[in-house]
CSV table of C-alpha atoms in Angstrom, one decimal:
chain,number,residue,atom,x,y,z
P,1,MET,CA,-6.5,27.7,17.4
P,2,ASN,CA,-10.0,29.1,17.9
P,3,GLN,CA,-11.6,27.1,20.7
P,4,SER,CA,-15.1,28.0,19.4
P,5,THR,CA,-14.7,25.8,16.4
P,6,PRO,CA,-13.5,22.5,18.0
P,7,LYS,CA,-14.6,20.4,15.1
P,8,SER,CA,-12.1,21.9,12.6
P,9,HIS,CA,-8.4,21.0,12.4
P,10,PRO,CA,-5.6,23.5,12.1
P,11,LYS,CA,-4.1,24.1,8.7
P,12,GLY,CA,-0.7,22.9,10.0
P,13,LEU,CA,-2.1,19.4,10.1
P,14,TYR,CA,-2.5,19.4,6.3
P,15,VAL,CA,1.1,20.7,5.8
P,16,LEU,CA,2.4,17.8,7.9
P,17,PHE,CA,0.0,15.5,6.0
P,18,ALA,CA,1.5,16.6,2.6
P,19,THR,CA,5.1,16.4,3.9
P,20,GLU,CA,4.6,12.9,5.3
P,21,MET,CA,2.7,11.8,2.2
P,22,TRP,CA,5.6,12.5,-0.2
P,23,GLU,CA,8.1,10.9,2.1
P,24,ARG,CA,5.9,7.8,2.4
P,25,PHE,CA,5.6,7.7,-1.4
P,26,ASN,CA,9.4,7.5,-1.5
P,27,TYR,CA,9.7,4.9,1.3
P,28,TYR,CA,6.9,2.5,0.3
P,29,GLY,CA,7.5,2.9,-3.4
P,30,MET,CA,11.1,1.8,-2.9
P,31,ARG,CA,10.2,-0.9,-0.4
P,32,ALA,CA,7.7,-2.4,-2.8
P,33,ILE,CA,10.4,-3.4,-5.3
P,34,LEU,CA,13.3,-3.8,-2.9
P,35,VAL,CA,13.3,-7.6,-2.4
P,36,LEU,CA,12.4,-8.1,-6.1
P,37,PHE,CA,15.4,-5.9,-7.0
P,38,MET,CA,17.7,-8.0,-4.7
P,39,THR,CA,16.5,-11.3,-6.0
P,40,LYS,CA,16.0,-10.5,-9.7
P,41,ALA,CA,18.8,-7.9,-10.4
P,42,LEU,CA,21.4,-8.5,-7.7
P,43,LEU,CA,20.6,-12.2,-7.7
P,44,PHE,CA,20.6,-12.6,-3.9
P,45,ASP,CA,18.8,-15.8,-2.6
P,46,LYS,CA,15.5,-15.3,-0.9
P,47,ALA,CA,16.7,-16.0,2.7
P,48,PHE,CA,19.6,-13.5,2.4
P,49,ALA,CA,17.3,-10.9,0.8
P,50,SER,CA,14.7,-11.4,3.5
P,51,ASN,CA,17.3,-11.0,6.3
P,52,LEU,CA,18.8,-7.9,4.6
P,53,TYR,CA,15.3,-6.4,4.1
P,54,GLY,CA,14.6,-7.0,7.9
P,55,SER,CA,18.0,-5.4,8.8
P,56,TYR,CA,17.3,-2.4,6.6
P,57,THR,CA,13.8,-1.7,7.7
P,58,SER,CA,14.8,-2.3,11.3
P,59,LEU,CA,17.6,0.3,11.1
P,60,VAL,CA,15.1,2.7,9.5
P,61,TYR,CA,13.1,2.5,12.7
P,62,LEU,CA,16.1,2.6,15.0
P,63,THR,CA,17.8,5.8,13.8
P,64,PRO,CA,14.8,7.9,15.0
P,65,LEU,CA,16.3,7.4,18.5
P,66,LEU,CA,19.3,9.5,17.6
P,67,GLY,CA,17.3,11.9,15.3
P,68,GLY,CA,14.7,12.5,18.0
P,69,TYR,CA,17.4,13.2,20.6
P,70,ILE,CA,19.4,15.7,18.4
P,71,ALA,CA,16.2,17.5,17.3
P,72,ASP,CA,14.9,17.9,20.9
P,73,ARG,CA,18.2,19.4,22.1
P,74,TYR,CA,20.0,21.0,19.2
P,75,TRP,CA,18.4,21.2,15.7
P,76,GLY,CA,14.7,21.5,16.3
P,77,ASN,CA,12.0,19.6,14.4
P,78,GLN,CA,11.8,21.5,11.2
P,79,ARG,CA,15.5,21.7,10.5
P,80,SER,CA,15.8,17.9,11.2
P,81,ILE,CA,12.9,17.1,8.9
P,82,ILE,CA,14.5,19.0,6.0
P,83,ALA,CA,18.0,17.7,6.6
P,84,GLY,CA,16.7,14.1,6.9
P,85,GLY,CA,14.6,14.5,3.7
P,86,LEU,CA,17.5,15.7,1.6
P,87,VAL,CA,19.7,12.8,2.8
P,88,MET,CA,17.0,10.3,1.9
P,89,ALA,CA,16.6,11.8,-1.6
P,90,ILE,CA,20.4,11.4,-2.1
P,91,GLY,CA,20.0,7.8,-1.0
P,92,GLU,CA,17.4,7.1,-3.6
P,93,PHE,CA,19.6,8.7,-6.3
P,94,ILE,CA,22.5,6.5,-5.3
P,95,LEU,CA,20.2,3.5,-5.6
P,96,PHE,CA,19.3,4.7,-9.1
P,97,PHE,CA,23.0,4.5,-10.1
P,98,CYS,CA,23.2,1.1,-8.4
P,99,GLY,CA,20.3,-0.1,-10.7
P,100,SER,CA,22.1,1.4,-13.7
P,101,THR,CA,25.5,-0.4,-13.0
P,102,TYR,CA,24.6,-3.8,-11.7
P,103,ILE,CA,25.4,-5.5,-15.1
P,104,SER,CA,28.4,-3.4,-16.2
P,105,SER,CA,30.1,-3.2,-12.8
P,106,PRO,CA,28.7,-5.6,-10.2
P,107,GLN,CA,31.2,-4.7,-7.5
P,108,LEU,CA,30.5,-0.9,-7.8
P,109,SER,CA,26.8,-1.7,-7.8
P,110,SER,CA,27.1,-3.7,-4.6
P,111,VAL,CA,28.9,-0.7,-2.9
P,112,LEU,CA,26.3,1.7,-4.2
P,113,PHE,CA,23.5,-0.6,-3.0
P,114,PHE,CA,24.6,-0.6,0.7
P,115,THR,CA,25.6,3.1,0.5
P,116,GLY,CA,22.1,4.1,-0.9
P,117,LEU,CA,20.4,2.1,1.9
P,118,GLY,CA,22.7,3.6,4.5
P,119,PHE,CA,21.7,7.1,3.4
P,120,MET,CA,18.0,6.2,3.5
P,121,ILE,CA,18.5,4.9,7.1
P,122,ALA,CA,20.3,7.9,8.3
P,123,GLY,CA,17.9,10.5,6.7
P,124,ASN,CA,14.9,8.7,8.0
P,125,GLY,CA,16.2,9.0,11.6
P,126,PHE,CA,15.9,12.8,11.4
P,127,PHE,CA,12.6,12.9,9.4
P,128,LYS,CA,10.4,10.3,11.1
P,129,PRO,CA,10.2,11.0,14.8
P,130,ASN,CA,10.1,14.8,14.4
P,131,ILE,CA,7.1,15.0,12.0
P,132,SER,CA,5.1,12.6,14.1
P,133,SER,CA,5.6,14.4,17.4
P,134,LEU,CA,4.6,17.8,15.8
P,135,VAL,CA,1.0,16.6,15.1
P,136,GLY,CA,-0.1,16.5,18.7
P,137,GLN,CA,1.6,19.8,19.5
P,138,LEU,CA,-0.9,21.6,17.2
P,139,TYR,CA,-3.6,21.0,19.8
P,140,PRO,CA,-4.2,22.0,23.5
P,141,LYS,CA,-3.4,19.2,26.0
P,142,GLY,CA,-6.4,16.9,26.4
P,143,ASP,CA,-8.1,18.0,23.2
P,144,ARG,CA,-10.4,15.1,22.0
P,145,ARG,CA,-9.5,15.9,18.4
P,146,ILE,CA,-5.9,14.5,18.8
P,147,ASP,CA,-7.0,10.8,18.0
P,148,SER,CA,-8.8,11.9,14.9
P,149,ALA,CA,-5.9,14.2,13.9
P,150,TYR,CA,-3.5,11.3,14.1
P,151,THR,CA,-5.9,9.2,12.0
P,152,ILE,CA,-6.0,12.0,9.4
P,153,PHE,CA,-2.2,12.2,9.5
P,154,TYR,CA,-2.2,8.5,9.0
P,155,MET,CA,-4.2,8.9,5.9
P,156,GLY,CA,-1.4,11.1,4.6
P,157,ILE,CA,1.1,8.3,5.2
P,158,ASN,CA,-1.2,6.0,3.3
P,159,VAL,CA,-2.0,8.2,0.4
P,160,GLY,CA,1.8,8.2,-0.2
P,161,GLY,CA,1.9,4.5,0.6
P,162,ALA,CA,-0.8,3.8,-2.0
P,163,ILE,CA,0.7,5.9,-4.8
P,164,GLY,CA,4.3,4.9,-4.2
P,165,PRO,CA,4.1,1.2,-4.9
P,166,PHE,CA,1.7,1.9,-7.8
P,167,ILE,CA,4.1,4.4,-9.6
P,168,CYS,CA,7.3,2.7,-8.6
P,169,GLY,CA,5.9,-0.7,-9.6
P,170,LEU,CA,4.6,0.7,-12.9
P,171,VAL,CA,7.9,2.1,-14.0
P,172,GLY,CA,10.2,-0.4,-12.2
P,173,ASP,CA,8.5,-3.8,-11.8
P,174,THR,CA,8.1,-4.4,-15.6
P,175,GLY,CA,9.7,-7.9,-15.9
P,176,ASN,CA,13.0,-6.3,-17.0
P,177,PRO,CA,15.3,-6.0,-14.0
P,178,ALA,CA,17.1,-3.0,-15.6
P,179,ASP,CA,13.9,-1.0,-15.1
P,180,PHE,CA,14.1,-1.2,-11.3
P,181,ARG,CA,16.3,1.9,-11.3
P,182,TRP,CA,13.4,4.1,-12.5
P,183,ALA,CA,11.5,3.2,-9.3
P,184,PHE,CA,14.4,4.5,-7.2
P,185,LEU,CA,14.5,7.7,-9.3
P,186,ALA,CA,10.7,8.2,-8.8
P,187,GLY,CA,11.2,7.7,-5.0
P,188,GLY,CA,13.9,10.4,-4.9
P,189,ILE,CA,11.8,12.9,-6.8
P,190,GLY,CA,8.9,12.3,-4.3
P,191,MET,CA,11.3,12.9,-1.4
P,192,LEU,CA,12.4,16.3,-2.8
P,193,LEU,CA,8.7,17.3,-3.1
P,194,SER,CA,8.3,16.5,0.6
P,195,VAL,CA,11.2,18.8,1.5
P,196,VAL,CA,9.8,21.6,-0.7
P,197,VAL,CA,6.3,21.4,1.0
P,198,GLN,CA,8.0,21.6,4.4
P,199,GLN,CA,10.2,24.5,3.4
P,200,LEU,CA,7.4,26.6,1.9
P,201,PHE,CA,4.6,26.2,4.4
P,202,HIS,CA,5.9,25.1,7.8
P,203,ARG,CA,6.5,28.6,9.3
P,204,LYS,CA,3.2,29.9,8.1
P,205,TYR,CA,0.9,27.2,9.2
P,206,VAL,CA,2.5,24.7,11.7
P,207,LEU,CA,1.6,26.7,14.8
P,208,ASP,CA,0.7,25.8,18.4
P,209,PRO,CA,-2.6,26.8,19.9
P,210,ASP,CA,-1.1,30.2,20.8
P,211,ASN,CA,0.1,30.8,17.2
P,212,ASN,CA,3.8,30.2,17.9
P,213,ILE,CA,5.8,28.4,15.2
P,214,LEU,CA,6.4,24.8,16.2
P,215,GLY,CA,9.7,22.9,15.8
P,216,LEU,CA,12.2,25.8,15.8
P,217,THR,CA,15.7,25.7,17.3
P,218,PRO,CA,15.4,24.6,21.0
P,219,SER,CA,16.6,26.9,23.7
P,220,THR,CA,19.2,24.3,24.7
P,221,SER,CA,21.0,24.6,21.4
P,222,THR,CA,24.1,26.7,20.5
P,223,PRO,CA,25.1,28.2,17.2
P,224,LYS,CA,27.8,25.6,16.5
P,225,TRP,CA,25.2,22.8,16.4
P,226,ILE,CA,23.2,24.5,13.6
P,227,LYS,CA,26.1,25.7,11.5
P,228,PRO,CA,25.5,24.2,8.0
P,229,ILE,CA,29.0,22.8,7.6
P,230,ASN,CA,28.8,21.0,10.9
P,231,MET,CA,25.4,19.6,10.1
P,232,PHE,CA,26.6,18.5,6.7
P,233,VAL,CA,29.7,16.7,8.2
P,234,GLY,CA,27.6,15.2,10.9
P,235,LEU,CA,25.0,13.8,8.5
P,236,LEU,CA,27.8,12.4,6.3
P,237,VAL,CA,29.4,10.6,9.2
P,238,LEU,CA,26.0,9.2,10.4
P,239,SER,CA,25.3,8.0,6.9
P,240,ALA,CA,28.6,6.2,6.8
P,241,ILE,CA,28.0,4.6,10.1
P,242,ALA,CA,24.5,3.5,8.9
P,243,VAL,CA,26.2,1.9,5.8
P,244,GLY,CA,28.6,0.1,8.1
P,245,LEU,CA,25.9,-1.1,10.5
P,246,LEU,CA,23.8,-2.6,7.7
P,247,TYR,CA,26.8,-4.2,5.9
P,248,ILE,CA,28.2,-5.8,9.2
P,249,ASP,CA,24.7,-7.2,10.2
P,250,ALA,CA,24.1,-8.6,6.7
P,251,LYS,CA,27.6,-9.9,5.8
P,252,VAL,CA,29.7,-10.3,9.0
P,253,ILE,CA,27.7,-10.9,12.2
P,254,GLY,CA,24.0,-10.6,13.0
P,255,TYR,CA,24.3,-8.2,16.0
P,256,LEU,CA,21.2,-6.0,15.4
P,257,THR,CA,18.7,-7.7,17.7
P,258,TYR,CA,21.1,-7.2,20.7
P,259,LEU,CA,21.7,-3.6,19.7
P,260,LEU,CA,17.9,-2.9,19.6
P,261,LEU,CA,17.2,-4.5,23.0
P,262,GLY,CA,20.2,-2.6,24.4
P,263,ALA,CA,18.8,0.7,23.0
P,264,ILE,CA,15.4,0.1,24.6
P,265,GLY,CA,17.1,-0.7,27.9
P,266,PHE,CA,19.2,2.4,27.8
P,267,ILE,CA,16.2,4.7,27.1
P,268,ALA,CA,14.3,3.1,29.9
P,269,PHE,CA,17.3,3.8,32.2
P,270,VAL,CA,17.6,7.5,31.1
P,271,ILE,CA,13.9,8.2,31.6
P,272,PHE,CA,13.2,6.3,34.8
P,273,SER,CA,16.3,7.6,36.5
P,274,ASP,CA,15.3,11.2,35.8
P,275,LYS,CA,14.6,12.7,39.2
P,276,LEU,CA,12.6,15.6,37.8
P,277,LEU,CA,9.8,13.2,36.6
P,278,SER,CA,7.0,12.6,39.0
P,279,LYS,CA,5.8,9.1,40.0
P,280,GLU,CA,2.6,9.7,37.9
P,281,GLU,CA,4.6,10.6,34.8
P,282,LYS,CA,6.8,7.4,35.2
P,283,ILE,CA,3.7,5.2,35.5
P,284,LYS,CA,2.5,6.7,32.2
P,285,VAL,CA,5.9,6.1,30.6
P,286,ALA,CA,5.6,2.4,31.8
P,287,VAL,CA,2.3,2.1,29.8
P,288,ILE,CA,4.2,3.3,26.7
P,289,PHE,CA,6.8,0.7,27.1
P,290,THR,CA,4.2,-2.0,27.7
P,291,VAL,CA,2.1,-1.4,24.6
P,292,SER,CA,5.4,-0.9,22.6
P,293,PHE,CA,6.2,-4.5,23.6
P,294,PHE,CA,2.9,-5.8,22.2
P,295,VAL,CA,3.3,-3.9,18.9
P,296,ILE,CA,6.4,-6.0,18.1
P,297,PHE,CA,4.1,-9.0,17.6
P,298,PHE,CA,1.9,-6.9,15.3
P,299,TRP,CA,4.5,-5.4,13.0
P,300,SER,CA,6.7,-8.6,12.7
P,301,ALA,CA,3.6,-10.3,11.1
P,302,PHE,CA,2.4,-7.2,9.3
P,303,GLU,CA,5.7,-6.4,7.7
P,304,GLN,CA,5.8,-9.7,5.8
P,305,ALA,CA,4.2,-7.5,3.1
P,306,GLY,CA,7.6,-6.3,1.9
P,307,ALA,CA,9.2,-9.7,2.0
P,308,SER,CA,7.5,-13.2,2.1
P,309,LEU,CA,4.1,-11.8,1.0
P,310,THR,CA,5.9,-10.2,-2.0
P,311,PHE,CA,7.4,-13.6,-2.9
P,312,PHE,CA,4.0,-15.1,-2.5
P,313,ALA,CA,2.4,-12.5,-4.8
P,314,GLU,CA,5.2,-13.0,-7.4
P,315,GLU,CA,5.1,-16.8,-7.4
P,316,GLN,CA,1.8,-18.2,-6.1
P,317,THR,CA,-0.8,-15.6,-6.9
P,318,GLN,CA,-2.7,-15.6,-10.2
P,319,ARG,CA,-2.0,-12.1,-11.5
P,320,ASN,CA,-2.8,-12.5,-15.2
P,321,LEU,CA,-6.0,-10.6,-16.1
P,322,GLY,CA,-5.8,-11.7,-19.7
P,323,PHE,CA,-5.0,-8.2,-21.0
P,324,PHE,CA,-2.5,-7.2,-18.2
P,325,LEU,CA,-0.1,-8.9,-15.8
P,326,VAL,CA,-0.5,-7.2,-12.4
P,327,PRO,CA,2.9,-6.4,-11.0
P,328,ALA,CA,3.6,-8.2,-7.7
P,329,SER,CA,4.7,-4.9,-6.1
P,330,TRP,CA,1.2,-3.4,-6.6
P,331,PHE,CA,-0.2,-5.6,-3.8
P,332,GLN,CA,1.7,-3.4,-1.4
P,333,SER,CA,-0.6,-0.5,-2.4
P,334,LEU,CA,-3.7,-2.4,-1.1
P,335,ASN,CA,-3.0,-1.8,2.5
P,336,SER,CA,-2.7,1.9,2.0
P,337,VAL,CA,-5.7,2.1,-0.3
P,338,PHE,CA,-7.8,0.4,2.4
P,339,VAL,CA,-6.4,2.8,5.0
P,340,VAL,CA,-7.5,5.8,3.0
P,341,SER,CA,-10.9,4.2,2.4
P,342,PHE,CA,-11.6,3.2,6.0
P,343,ALA,CA,-9.6,5.7,8.2
P,344,PRO,CA,-12.5,8.3,8.1
P,345,LEU,CA,-14.9,5.6,9.2
P,346,PHE,CA,-12.7,4.5,12.1
P,347,ALA,CA,-12.1,8.2,13.1
P,348,TRP,CA,-15.9,8.7,13.0
P,349,ILE,CA,-16.6,5.6,15.1
P,350,TRP,CA,-14.2,6.6,17.9
P,351,ILE,CA,-15.8,10.0,18.2
P,352,LYS,CA,-19.4,8.7,17.8
P,353,LEU,CA,-18.9,6.1,20.7
P,354,GLY,CA,-18.2,9.0,23.1
P,355,LYS,CA,-18.0,7.8,26.6
P,356,TYR,CA,-18.3,4.2,25.4
P,357,GLU,CA,-15.1,4.5,23.3
P,358,PRO,CA,-12.7,1.6,24.2
P,359,SER,CA,-9.4,2.4,25.8
P,360,SER,CA,-6.3,2.7,23.7
P,361,PRO,CA,-4.8,-0.7,24.9
P,362,PHE,CA,-8.2,-2.4,24.2
P,363,LYS,CA,-8.2,-0.9,20.6
P,364,MET,CA,-4.6,-2.2,20.1
P,365,ALA,CA,-5.6,-5.7,21.3
P,366,MET,CA,-8.4,-5.6,18.7
P,367,GLY,CA,-5.8,-4.7,16.1
P,368,LEU,CA,-3.7,-7.8,16.9
P,369,PHE,CA,-6.9,-9.9,16.8
P,370,LEU,CA,-7.8,-8.6,13.3
P,371,LEU,CA,-4.2,-9.3,12.1
P,372,ALA,CA,-4.5,-12.9,13.3
P,373,LEU,CA,-7.8,-13.2,11.4
P,374,GLY,CA,-6.2,-11.9,8.2
P,375,TYR,CA,-3.5,-14.6,8.3
P,376,LEU,CA,-6.2,-17.2,9.1
P,377,TRP,CA,-8.1,-16.1,6.0
P,378,ILE,CA,-5.0,-16.6,3.7
P,379,ALA,CA,-4.0,-19.8,5.5
P,380,PHE,CA,-7.5,-21.1,4.6
P,381,GLY,CA,-7.0,-20.0,0.9
P,382,VAL,CA,-3.7,-22.0,0.5
P,383,LYS,CA,-4.7,-25.1,2.5
P,384,GLY,CA,-4.1,-28.2,0.4
P,385,VAL,CA,-2.6,-26.2,-2.5
P,386,HIS,CA,0.6,-27.7,-3.9
P,387,PRO,CA,3.8,-25.6,-4.5
P,388,GLY,CA,3.7,-24.0,-7.9
P,389,ILE,CA,-0.1,-23.8,-8.1
P,390,LYS,CA,-1.3,-20.2,-8.2
P,391,VAL,CA,-4.3,-19.0,-6.1
P,392,SER,CA,-6.8,-16.2,-6.6
P,393,MET,CA,-5.9,-12.6,-5.8
P,394,ILE,CA,-8.9,-12.6,-3.5
P,395,TRP,CA,-6.9,-14.3,-0.7
P,396,LEU,CA,-4.2,-11.6,-0.6
P,397,THR,CA,-6.7,-8.8,-1.1
P,398,GLY,CA,-8.9,-10.1,1.8
P,399,MET,CA,-5.9,-10.5,4.1
P,400,TYR,CA,-4.7,-7.0,3.4
P,401,ALA,CA,-8.2,-5.6,4.2
P,402,LEU,CA,-8.3,-7.4,7.6
P,403,HIS,CA,-4.7,-6.3,8.3
P,404,THR,CA,-5.7,-2.7,7.5
P,405,TRP,CA,-8.6,-2.8,10.0
P,406,GLY,CA,-6.1,-4.1,12.6
P,407,GLU,CA,-3.6,-1.4,11.7
P,408,LEU,CA,-6.3,1.3,12.1
P,409,CYS,CA,-7.0,0.0,15.6
P,410,LEU,CA,-3.4,-0.1,16.6
P,411,SER,CA,-1.0,2.3,14.8
P,412,PRO,CA,-2.6,5.8,14.9
P,413,ILE,CA,-4.0,4.9,18.3
P,414,GLY,CA,-0.5,4.0,19.5
P,415,LEU,CA,1.0,7.2,18.1
P,416,SER,CA,-1.7,9.3,19.8
P,417,LEU,CA,-1.2,7.4,23.1
P,418,VAL,CA,2.5,8.1,23.1
P,419,ASN,CA,1.8,11.8,22.5
P,420,LYS,CA,-0.8,12.0,25.3
P,421,LEU,CA,1.2,10.1,27.9
P,422,ALA,CA,4.8,11.3,27.2
P,423,PRO,CA,6.3,14.1,29.4
P,424,LEU,CA,7.1,17.1,27.1
P,425,LYS,CA,10.8,16.9,27.7
P,426,PHE,CA,10.9,13.3,26.4
P,427,ALA,CA,8.3,13.7,23.7
P,428,SER,CA,10.5,12.9,20.7
P,429,LEU,CA,12.5,10.3,22.6
P,430,LEU,CA,9.4,8.4,23.6
P,431,MET,CA,8.0,8.6,20.1
P,432,ALA,CA,11.4,7.0,19.1
P,433,VAL,CA,10.7,4.2,21.6
P,434,TRP,CA,7.5,3.4,19.6
P,435,PHE,CA,9.6,3.3,16.4
P,436,THR,CA,12.3,1.1,18.1
P,437,ALA,CA,9.6,-1.4,18.9
P,438,ASN,CA,8.9,-1.3,15.1
P,439,ALA,CA,12.6,-1.8,14.5
P,440,ILE,CA,12.7,-5.0,16.6
P,441,ALA,CA,9.6,-6.1,14.8
P,442,ASN,CA,11.1,-5.4,11.4
P,443,LYS,CA,14.2,-7.4,12.2
P,444,LEU,CA,12.1,-10.3,13.4
P,445,ALA,CA,10.0,-9.9,10.2
P,446,GLY,CA,13.1,-10.5,8.1
P,447,VAL,CA,14.1,-13.5,10.2
P,448,LEU,CA,10.6,-15.0,9.8
P,449,SER,CA,10.4,-14.2,6.1
P,450,ALA,CA,13.6,-16.2,5.6
P,451,LEU,CA,11.6,-19.2,6.8
P,452,TYR,CA,9.4,-19.0,3.7
P,453,PRO,CA,8.9,-22.7,2.7
P,454,GLU,CA,9.9,-22.4,-0.9
P,455,ASN,CA,9.3,-25.4,-3.2
P,456,GLY,CA,8.1,-27.6,-0.3
P,457,LYS,CA,11.3,-27.2,1.8
P,458,THR,CA,10.8,-27.5,5.6
P,459,THR,CA,11.7,-24.6,7.9
P,460,VAL,CA,11.5,-24.5,11.7
P,461,PHE,CA,10.8,-21.7,14.2
P,462,LEU,CA,10.9,-22.5,17.9
P,463,GLY,CA,10.2,-26.2,17.2
P,464,TYR,CA,7.3,-25.4,14.9
P,465,HIS,CA,7.8,-27.1,11.5
P,466,MET,CA,6.6,-25.5,8.2
P,467,SER,CA,6.7,-27.3,4.9
P,468,ASN,CA,3.9,-25.4,3.1
P,469,MET,CA,2.3,-22.0,2.9
P,470,ASN,CA,-0.6,-23.0,5.1
P,471,GLU,CA,1.7,-23.9,8.0
P,472,PHE,CA,3.8,-20.7,7.4
P,473,PHE,CA,0.8,-18.4,7.6
P,474,MET,CA,-0.6,-20.3,10.7
P,475,LEU,CA,2.6,-19.3,12.6
P,476,PHE,CA,1.4,-15.7,12.4
P,477,VAL,CA,-2.1,-16.7,13.5
P,478,PHE,CA,-0.8,-18.2,16.6
P,479,MET,CA,1.7,-15.4,17.3
P,480,ALA,CA,-0.7,-12.5,16.9
P,481,GLY,CA,-3.6,-14.3,18.4
P,482,LEU,CA,-1.8,-15.1,21.7
P,483,ALA,CA,-0.5,-11.5,22.0
P,484,SER,CA,-4.0,-10.2,21.4
P,485,LEU,CA,-5.5,-12.3,24.2
P,486,ILE,CA,-2.9,-11.2,26.7
P,487,LEU,CA,-3.3,-7.5,25.8
P,488,PHE,CA,-7.1,-7.8,26.1
P,489,PHE,CA,-6.5,-9.2,29.6
P,490,LEU,CA,-4.2,-6.4,30.6
P,491,SER,CA,-6.1,-3.5,29.0
P,492,GLY,CA,-8.2,-2.7,32.1
P,493,LYS,CA,-5.1,-2.3,34.3
P,494,LEU,CA,-3.3,-0.2,31.7
P,495,LYS,CA,-6.3,2.1,31.4
P,496,LYS,CA,-6.1,2.8,35.1
P,497,MET,CA,-2.4,3.5,34.9
P,498,MET,CA,-3.0,6.1,32.1
P,499,VAL,CA,-5.2,8.3,34.2
């Protein structure tokens, strides 16, 4: 990278942007119709569908722990991204066959459903941590462009996140449950496009500041680890394990929360017991663990988008424009549309503030505060509204706008913070810690969504009773608001620990 042009970004950033964009098209497009497919085609009840959604999205964020570890030591980033992408595409095509057989062969369809989700979980584990960790490696250490680079990369995520629910909702969420399969097919095609971009352009453009290709086979690897047949068998076994983990948590015993907490504890032990890490490096790792704890409160509320907020859009939002009925799944595009619209503004603000720019923990506290405001907005919109009465789309739209501003303060900033503070030897593993916090949050999101007070029924969370949508949304106002205040209070100390 030419140091004389510090305002420009390396071309590799845009290769990673496009790779991630198509993968997110696949993920968010499928997520937009997932609970609707479960309740309308497979006829699961809302509580079961919510919990299964939470288990699935949680495991999607847990498997990067393993994928990051294998990439760091054996496969390298690029090989892991391509392998994971192909496994995810296969998962979508299995779900396409599930959506084609749920009427003619319900038992086969059920097997295909869990199998397809298992492949998606396993593939994502190799894709997700590796592409995120490459972004920061395009730049010299301490380069001020890294925050804006992650924000641009985040726009790639959200271009895909905007187009995915729109296209998948258009072809799948038609009112006819048999059409959901076309959404899965569209997601699979998007995933294949992601793999093609990565295969064609990575070695030419994804380079470090000294023009070395990033993400190749690590020096610690041996030929047997990257032998295609061994990789194929390994991915098949991991996919089968993911299918089993999801099925057991959904149908047998809900163990996932304990597994997630155990995973975080194990990683903390591995890193803090490493005698080669200096005291300063361990203090910086402690900051990563601290902010990761707070993002649990953010994402567990934010991820209601794919579950309870989709039910709310479907049943209690006035979507009839007179000439067109807006699919409920389309509301999941709003967040991404707002990110694409506002991300350049936020990136510009952080750079423009210069020495007055808030610290990363302070920005993340702002994100939690804005999330709480979003739920306060929609809670006001449904106050006094009886079950079955539909409210204006403005309430969901305004809430998603506030949530997006919160996300822009928290998510790209958090990704950048992990990249800046993580010791190089644990770069992907600590990125996976960030995603494990997301995993815990997604599981909690499913549990909270199952408390959706449908038709006036009363649900309870930690002694708090909810019998209407206002009380349900206020739960998230209290939760995110309190976490925000505590993180504001701690941000000064965390800033000192980051130096």
